Amino acid sequence: MTSGLGRVAIVTGSSGGLGRATVEALAGAGWRVAAFDISLDGTPDDAGTIFPMAVDVTDSALVEGAVSKVVADLGPPWALVSIAGTNRISSLAETSDELWDYLLDLNLKGTFICCRTVAPYMTKNGGGRIITMSSIFGIRGEANEVAYSAAKAGVIGLTRALAMELAPVGITVNALAPVMTLTERVAGLPEKFKALQLSKIPMGRYGSVDDVVHTVRFLLSEGGGFYSGQTFSANGGDTMP
Ligand SMILES: NC(=O)c1ccc[n+]([C@@H]2O[C@H](COP(=O)([O-])OP(=O)(O)OC[C@H]3O[C@@H](n4cnc5c(N)ncnc54)[C@H](O)[C@@H]3O)[C@@H](O)[C@H]2O)c1
């Protein structure tokens, strides 16, 4: 990974399985990491390196306040890794308006708000890297994941649009789209659902948190600088877009 020394990253969803591992990897590589989560229970705290902040990513005023505090206290962010999100197993018939709004707001609108807030600071600072979080379901869809699949497909569209819009100011924007990855939350999903996902992965194993963190490392590295608008799917061959 490009040395993070002197660089600032914002990671959202920092108390969750993928967010926490990303925060720890970046802090370990010398980044100063602003760690955003609606609940800080689980966000790592390492004085001087990790700066936990309670932020609801769906609330634009809170995100704007938090990002301006990061800029004032740490300096402008060079990286945004927007991980906050979640799914619900729910068929078309079972998906209420409220569930639809919750999943679209958290997964898609929250990502949009974070990107919109951070991009001007990156622009002023001469560039940066944005990584969004889609899902294998955002590429191929999944039964009983109606709103989540729609939201994560939306994240890919948002990522591509931003990649085009922000390329001239030196900001790359790429999406992660992992296959089922055994974080604590996902390990608790129904066995039947997990077995169905495993059966679709030719390599015969679930994704690991490390698979995702390695992709983040690459995208933030020197060598990752010429990729934008791409969807990086650590998926063991599940889908080949
Ligand atoms: N684990 C997987 O199999 C998998 C696969 C594909 C994509 N993803 C995506 O990766 C991301 C993280 O997944 P995970 O398994 O680590 O989940 P997780 O539940 O462990 O982590 C999600 C984090 O987001 C936080 N969060 C929820 N609402 C928030 C809000 N409004 N504002 C700020 N933070 C909020 C939660 O508190 C939690 O800490 C999600 O976007 C998920 O959709 C996960």
Coordinates of C-alpha atoms and ligand atoms in Angstrom, one line a residue, residues 13-19 36-39 55-58 83-87 102 106-107 133-136 148 152 177-183 185-186, ligand 1:
G13 CA -19.1 1.4 8.9
S14 CA -16.0 1.2 11.1
S15 CA -17.6 -0.9 13.8
G16 CA -18.6 -3.7 11.4
G17 CA -16.6 -6.7 10.2
L18 CA -15.3 -5.2 6.9
G19 CA -15.1 -1.6 8.3
F36 CA -17.3 6.8 11.2
D37 CA -20.1 4.6 12.5
I38 CA -23.6 5.1 13.8
S39 CA -22.5 3.1 16.8
V55 CA -21.9 9.6 12.5
D56 CA -25.1 8.5 10.8
V57 CA -24.2 8.4 7.1
T58 CA -27.8 9.0 6.0
I83 CA -18.5 0.7 3.8
A84 CA -21.5 1.4 6.0
G85 CA -24.5 -0.7 4.8
T86 CA -26.5 -3.8 5.5
N87 CA -28.9 -6.3 3.9
Y102 CA -34.2 2.0 4.9
L106 CA -28.3 3.4 4.1
N107 CA -26.6 1.6 1.2
M133 CA -19.2 -0.8 -1.2
S134 CA -21.5 -2.7 -3.6
S135 CA -22.1 -6.5 -3.4
I136 CA -22.2 -9.5 -5.7
Y148 CA -30.6 -4.6 -1.2
K152 CA -26.1 -2.1 -4.4
A177 CA -18.6 -6.0 -4.8
P178 CA -17.7 -9.0 -2.6
V179 CA -19.4 -12.3 -2.5
M180 CA -20.8 -13.5 0.8
T181 CA -18.0 -12.8 3.3
L182 CA -18.2 -14.3 6.8
T183 CA -18.3 -11.2 9.1
R185 CA -23.3 -10.3 10.9
V186 CA -23.2 -12.6 7.9
Ligands
LIG1 N1 -20.2 -9.4 4.6 C1 -20.6 -9.7 3.4 O1 -20.9 -10.8 3.0 C2 -20.8 -8.6 2.4 C3 -20.8 -8.9 1.0 C4 -21.0 -7.9 0.1 C5 -21.1 -6.6 0.5 N2 -21.1 -6.3 1.9 C6 -21.2 -4.9 2.3 O2 -20.1 -4.6 3.1 C7 -20.5 -3.6 4.1 C8 -20.1 -4.1 5.5 O3 -20.6 -5.4 5.7 P1 -20.3 -6.2 7.1 O4 -20.6 -7.6 6.8 O5 -19.0 -5.7 7.6 O6 -21.5 -5.6 8.0 P2 -21.6 -5.1 9.5 O7 -23.0 -5.1 9.9 O8 -20.6 -5.9 10.3 O9 -21.0 -3.6 9.4 C9 -21.8 -2.6 9.0 C10 -21.6 -1.3 9.8 O10 -22.4 -0.3 9.3 C11 -22.8 0.5 10.5 N3 -24.0 1.3 10.1 C12 -25.3 0.9 10.0 N4 -26.1 2.0 9.7 C13 -25.2 3.1 9.7 C14 -25.5 4.4 9.5 N5 -26.7 4.9 9.2 N6 -24.4 5.3 9.6 C15 -23.2 4.8 9.8 N7 -22.9 3.5 10.0 C16 -23.9 2.7 10.0 C17 -23.2 -0.6 11.5 O11 -23.2 0.0 12.8 C18 -22.0 -1.6 11.3 O12 -21.0 -1.3 12.1 C19 -22.0 -3.4 3.9 O13 -22.2 -2.3 3.0 C20 -22.5 -4.7 3.2 O14 -23.6 -4.5 2.4 C21 -20.9 -7.3 2.8

